[in-house]
Coordinates of C-alpha atoms in Angstrom, one line a residue:
M21 CA 4.5 -4.8 29.0
K22 CA 7.1 -5.9 26.4
R23 CA 8.8 -3.2 24.3
E24 CA 9.0 -3.7 20.6
N25 CA 12.2 -3.0 18.6
T26 CA 12.2 0.8 17.8
N27 CA 13.3 -0.2 14.2
T28 CA 9.9 -1.7 13.4
T29 CA 8.8 -0.8 9.9
N30 CA 5.1 0.1 9.6
V31 CA 3.4 0.1 6.3
L32 CA -0.3 1.1 6.0
V33 CA -2.0 -0.1 2.8
V34 CA -5.3 1.5 2.0
G35 CA -7.9 1.5 -0.8
T36 CA -11.3 0.3 -1.8
G37 CA -12.7 -3.2 -2.3
G38 CA -11.5 -4.9 -5.5
Q39 CA -8.3 -2.9 -5.9
G40 CA -5.9 -5.6 -4.6
V41 CA -5.1 -4.0 -1.2
I42 CA -5.2 -7.4 0.6
T43 CA -3.1 -9.1 -2.0
A44 CA -0.5 -6.3 -1.9
S45 CA -0.2 -6.5 1.9
E46 CA 0.1 -10.3 1.7
I47 CA 2.9 -10.0 -0.8
L48 CA 4.7 -7.4 1.4
S49 CA 4.3 -9.6 4.5
D50 CA 5.6 -12.7 2.6
V51 CA 8.7 -10.7 1.4
A52 CA 9.4 -9.4 5.0
M53 CA 9.0 -12.9 6.4
S54 CA 11.2 -14.5 3.8
S55 CA 13.8 -11.9 4.6
G56 CA 13.9 -13.1 8.2
F57 CA 11.8 -10.5 9.9
D58 CA 9.1 -11.2 12.5
T59 CA 6.0 -9.9 10.6
K60 CA 2.5 -9.1 11.7
K61 CA -0.5 -8.1 9.5
S62 CA -4.0 -7.1 10.2
E63 CA -6.8 -6.0 7.9
I64 CA -10.2 -4.5 7.8
H65 CA -12.6 -5.3 4.9
G66 CA -15.3 -2.7 5.4
M67 CA -17.9 -3.6 2.8
S68 CA -15.0 -4.5 0.5
Q69 CA -17.3 -6.3 -1.9
R70 CA -19.2 -3.0 -2.6
G71 CA -16.2 -0.7 -3.1
G72 CA -16.0 0.1 0.6
V73 CA -12.8 1.0 2.4
V74 CA -10.1 -1.7 2.9
T75 CA -7.1 -1.2 5.1
S76 CA -4.2 -3.5 5.9
H77 CA -1.5 -2.9 8.5
V78 CA 1.9 -4.6 7.9
R79 CA 4.6 -4.4 10.6
Y80 CA 8.0 -6.1 10.5
S81 CA 11.2 -6.1 12.7
E82 CA 13.3 -8.4 14.8
K83 CA 10.3 -8.8 17.1
V84 CA 6.8 -7.4 16.6
Y85 CA 4.1 -7.8 19.3
S86 CA 1.2 -5.9 17.9
P87 CA -0.3 -6.2 14.4
T88 CA -1.7 -2.7 14.3
I89 CA -0.1 0.6 13.5
M90 CA -0.9 3.5 15.8
E91 CA -1.8 7.0 14.5
G92 CA 1.3 8.9 13.6
E93 CA 3.5 5.9 13.3
A94 CA 3.3 4.7 9.7
D95 CA 6.6 4.8 7.8
I96 CA 4.8 4.4 4.5
L97 CA 1.2 5.1 3.5
L98 CA 0.6 3.0 0.4
S99 CA -2.7 4.1 -1.1
F100 CA -4.6 2.7 -4.0
E101 CA -7.1 5.6 -4.2
L102 CA -6.6 9.4 -3.8
A103 CA -9.3 10.2 -1.3
E104 CA -8.3 7.3 0.8
T105 CA -4.8 8.7 0.9
V106 CA -6.2 11.9 2.4
R107 CA -8.4 10.0 4.8
W108 CA -5.4 8.1 6.3
L109 CA -2.7 10.8 6.4
H110 CA -3.0 11.1 10.2
F111 CA -1.4 7.7 10.5
L112 CA 1.8 8.9 8.8
K113 CA 4.8 9.7 11.1
P114 CA 6.4 13.1 10.5
S115 CA 9.2 11.6 8.4
G116 CA 6.9 9.1 6.7
R117 CA 6.4 8.7 3.0
V118 CA 3.3 8.6 0.9
I119 CA 2.8 6.5 -2.3
S120 CA -0.6 7.3 -3.8
N121 CA -2.3 6.0 -6.9
L122 CA -4.0 8.9 -8.7
Q123 CA -7.2 6.9 -9.3
R124 CA -10.4 8.4 -8.0
I125 CA -13.3 6.1 -7.1
I126 CA -16.4 8.1 -6.2
P127 CA -18.2 6.3 -3.4
P128 CA -22.0 5.8 -3.6
A129 CA -22.6 8.2 -0.6
I130 CA -21.2 11.1 -2.6
Y131 CA -23.6 10.3 -5.5
A132 CA -26.4 10.3 -2.9
G133 CA -25.4 13.8 -1.8
M134 CA -23.9 12.8 1.5
G135 CA -20.5 14.5 1.2
S136 CA -18.1 15.6 -1.5
Y137 CA -14.9 14.2 -3.0
P138 CA -11.8 16.2 -2.0
E139 CA -11.0 18.1 -5.2
D140 CA -7.7 19.4 -3.7
A141 CA -6.6 16.0 -2.6
E142 CA -3.1 16.2 -4.1
A143 CA -2.4 19.6 -2.5
V144 CA -3.6 18.3 0.9
I145 CA -1.3 15.3 0.5
R146 CA 1.7 17.4 -0.6
K147 CA 1.2 19.7 2.4
R148 CA 1.5 16.8 4.7
S149 CA 4.3 15.0 2.8
E150 CA 6.4 17.0 0.4
T151 CA 8.1 13.9 -0.8
A152 CA 4.8 12.1 -1.8
I153 CA 5.0 9.9 -4.8
F154 CA 1.9 10.1 -7.1
V155 CA 1.5 7.2 -9.5
D156 CA -1.1 7.1 -12.4
A157 CA -1.0 3.3 -12.1
L158 CA -4.4 2.4 -13.7
P159 CA -3.5 3.6 -17.2
L160 CA -0.1 2.0 -16.9
A161 CA -1.7 -1.3 -15.9
E162 CA -4.2 -1.1 -18.7
G163 CA -1.3 -0.4 -21.1
F164 CA 0.1 -3.8 -19.9
G165 CA -3.2 -5.3 -20.8
N166 CA -4.5 -6.0 -17.2
P167 CA -6.0 -3.3 -14.8
R168 CA -5.3 -5.7 -11.9
L169 CA -1.6 -5.0 -12.2
V170 CA -2.1 -1.7 -10.3
N171 CA -1.1 -3.4 -7.1
T172 CA 2.0 -4.9 -8.6
I173 CA 3.1 -1.5 -9.9
L174 CA 2.5 0.2 -6.6
L175 CA 4.5 -2.6 -4.8
G176 CA 7.3 -1.9 -7.2
V177 CA 7.3 1.8 -6.1
A178 CA 7.1 0.8 -2.4
S179 CA 10.0 -1.6 -2.9
T180 CA 12.3 1.3 -3.6
L181 CA 11.6 2.8 -0.1
L182 CA 11.8 -0.5 1.9
S183 CA 15.1 -2.2 2.7
L184 CA 13.9 -5.6 1.6
P185 CA 15.9 -7.6 -1.0
L186 CA 14.9 -7.3 -4.6
D187 CA 15.2 -11.0 -5.3
G188 CA 12.8 -11.6 -2.3
W189 CA 10.2 -9.4 -3.9
K190 CA 10.5 -11.1 -7.3
A191 CA 10.4 -14.6 -5.8
V192 CA 7.2 -13.9 -3.8
I193 CA 5.4 -12.3 -6.7
A194 CA 6.4 -15.2 -9.0
K195 CA 5.1 -17.6 -6.4
R196 CA 1.8 -15.8 -5.7
V197 CA 0.5 -15.1 -9.1
P198 CA -0.8 -17.6 -11.7
S199 CA 2.2 -18.9 -13.8
K200 CA 0.7 -17.5 -17.0
F201 CA 0.8 -13.9 -15.5
K202 CA 4.2 -14.2 -13.8
T203 CA 6.2 -12.5 -16.5
L204 CA 3.7 -9.7 -16.9
N205 CA 3.6 -9.1 -13.1
L206 CA 7.4 -8.9 -12.9
V207 CA 7.4 -6.4 -15.8
A208 CA 4.8 -4.3 -13.9
F209 CA 6.8 -4.5 -10.7
D210 CA 9.9 -3.3 -12.5
S211 CA 7.9 -0.4 -14.0
G212 CA 6.9 0.6 -10.5
R213 CA 10.5 0.5 -9.4
E214 CA 11.4 2.9 -12.2
I215 CA 8.8 5.3 -11.0
G216 CA 10.1 5.0 -7.4

């Protein structure tokens, strides 16, 4: 069995359908590839059209053989929804970092009485990661005039923890978004970097 480089960076991106999880992981993958890294990505779209869980694994290094992150090996858990942050904490390595959007999306199962939303989510996250970064990204995105900018803001925060070149991030974002939204996305990205 081939051994991967021990310097592999593992980023687990999680959230619910419609939040931009897949787009964010595609941008991250593109930035890593354009920076010369071997990059692997895998994703799961569980009922994503109905607000179900969406996860994406992004791994990059000199050489990467597997696209999936094992439990306890994520360097960064980038979460678009607070309860999903709690759900995926076990994937974080002991020295890993959490970036969590503060948005709460109550799933239909909870409305149907089949569980409860973790009211102490932030405390649970801080207990596991004292350096967790919490971002109230939705109001910030709405302030920019587009709630879909949440993923660009969160990527801005993540960029401060990843050793990928800033010009690479901006070039990929500019290429992937419609030209009429390019400036707004770059402003949102920079606002995320300020938070980070």
